[in-house]
Amino acid sequence: MEHPTCSNKLINHVDKKIREALLNECQWLLLTTTSNFSAPGYAYFPSGAVIVLLMHQPTMKSLAVGLIGEEGVFGAASILGVEKLAYNAMVQSEGWVLKISNTALHSLMITYPNLNQLLMSYMAVLHAQLMQSVVCHHFHFLP
């Protein structure tokens, strides 16, 4: 199956030179809902797929705390130097992602300050969304 054109909004937001450099370092990967999905050492830019972030508690069911689709990147915590995530991921909706090694992404962020700023801004937005999720789960109980 041939991969689609890139529809990830972060990748498409940067200028052509940065986008081409980024795409040259990425590999297309098709995620299905049965995919065993993990991110160590890589960042994933969804281009059709949707990834759900799950918190696991030993005494409760997993709790979905966020979604990442074409607007973002999964594994972006690695740009902050985080190697082990506090949450897991599952494929919510199958589709394509662009996979890039953390090493390559870090190198591109050093070379292109605009890419660095965009990804840092995205991390701030993701953080705010996760905090909003906590507030909603606290005040709106669903049986």
PDB file of C-alpha atoms in Angstrom, residues 50-57 60-69 71 74 85-90 92 122-123 125-138 142:
ATOM      1  CA  VAL A  50      -5.143   8.992  15.744  1.00  0.00           C
ATOM      2  CA  ILE A  51      -3.234   7.980  18.876  1.00  0.00           C
ATOM      3  CA  VAL A  52      -4.844   7.912  22.323  1.00  0.00           C
ATOM      4  CA  LEU A  53      -2.774   8.580  25.450  1.00  0.00           C
ATOM      5  CA  LEU A  54      -3.634   6.240  28.339  1.00  0.00           C
ATOM      6  CA  MET A  55      -2.800   6.390  32.029  1.00  0.00           C
ATOM      7  CA  HIS A  56      -2.772   2.984  33.714  1.00  0.00           C
ATOM      8  CA  GLN A  57      -3.691   2.578  37.364  1.00  0.00           C
ATOM      9  CA  MET A  60      -8.694   0.882  37.878  1.00  0.00           C
ATOM     10  CA  LYS A  61      -9.260   0.683  34.157  1.00  0.00           C
ATOM     11  CA  SER A  62      -6.979   2.698  31.914  1.00  0.00           C
ATOM     12  CA  LEU A  63      -7.985   6.310  31.552  1.00  0.00           C
ATOM     13  CA  ALA A  64      -7.737   8.110  28.212  1.00  0.00           C
ATOM     14  CA  VAL A  65      -6.123  11.468  28.889  1.00  0.00           C
ATOM     15  CA  GLY A  66      -5.491  12.781  25.394  1.00  0.00           C
ATOM     16  CA  LEU A  67      -5.594  12.261  21.656  1.00  0.00           C
ATOM     17  CA  ILE A  68      -2.957  13.080  19.090  1.00  0.00           C
ATOM     18  CA  GLY A  69      -3.913  13.346  15.454  1.00  0.00           C
ATOM     19  CA  GLU A  71      -2.295  18.425  14.562  1.00  0.00           C
ATOM     20  CA  PHE A  74       3.537  11.546  19.678  1.00  0.00           C
ATOM     21  CA  LEU A  85       6.821   8.266  29.335  1.00  0.00           C
ATOM     22  CA  ALA A  86       4.385   8.277  32.264  1.00  0.00           C
ATOM     23  CA  TYR A  87       1.606   7.134  29.930  1.00  0.00           C
ATOM     24  CA  ASN A  88       1.052   4.532  27.237  1.00  0.00           C
ATOM     25  CA  ALA A  89      -0.331   4.889  23.759  1.00  0.00           C
ATOM     26  CA  MET A  90      -2.829   2.982  21.686  1.00  0.00           C
ATOM     27  CA  GLN A  92      -7.470   4.858  18.235  1.00  0.00           C
ATOM     28  CA  TYR A 122       3.199  22.303  20.601  1.00  0.00           C
ATOM     29  CA  MET A 123       4.444  20.796  23.880  1.00  0.00           C
ATOM     30  CA  VAL A 125      -0.401  23.257  24.020  1.00  0.00           C
ATOM     31  CA  LEU A 126      -0.344  19.503  24.731  1.00  0.00           C
ATOM     32  CA  HIS A 127       0.416  20.209  28.384  1.00  0.00           C
ATOM     33  CA  ALA A 128      -2.554  22.598  28.586  1.00  0.00           C
ATOM     34  CA  GLN A 129      -4.832  19.997  26.966  1.00  0.00           C
ATOM     35  CA  LEU A 130      -3.768  17.354  29.467  1.00  0.00           C
ATOM     36  CA  MET A 131      -4.454  19.732  32.354  1.00  0.00           C
ATOM     37  CA  GLN A 132      -7.905  20.472  30.919  1.00  0.00           C
ATOM     38  CA  SER A 133      -8.535  16.723  30.725  1.00  0.00           C
ATOM     39  CA  VAL A 134      -7.714  16.395  34.438  1.00  0.00           C
ATOM     40  CA  VAL A 135     -10.180  19.163  35.304  1.00  0.00           C
ATOM     41  CA  CYS A 136     -12.918  17.597  33.162  1.00  0.00           C
ATOM     42  CA  HIS A 137     -12.428  14.139  34.651  1.00  0.00           C
ATOM     43  CA  HIS A 138     -12.568  15.622  38.143  1.00  0.00           C
ATOM     44  CA  LEU A 142     -19.210   9.333  33.588  1.00  0.00           C
TER      45      LEU A 142
END
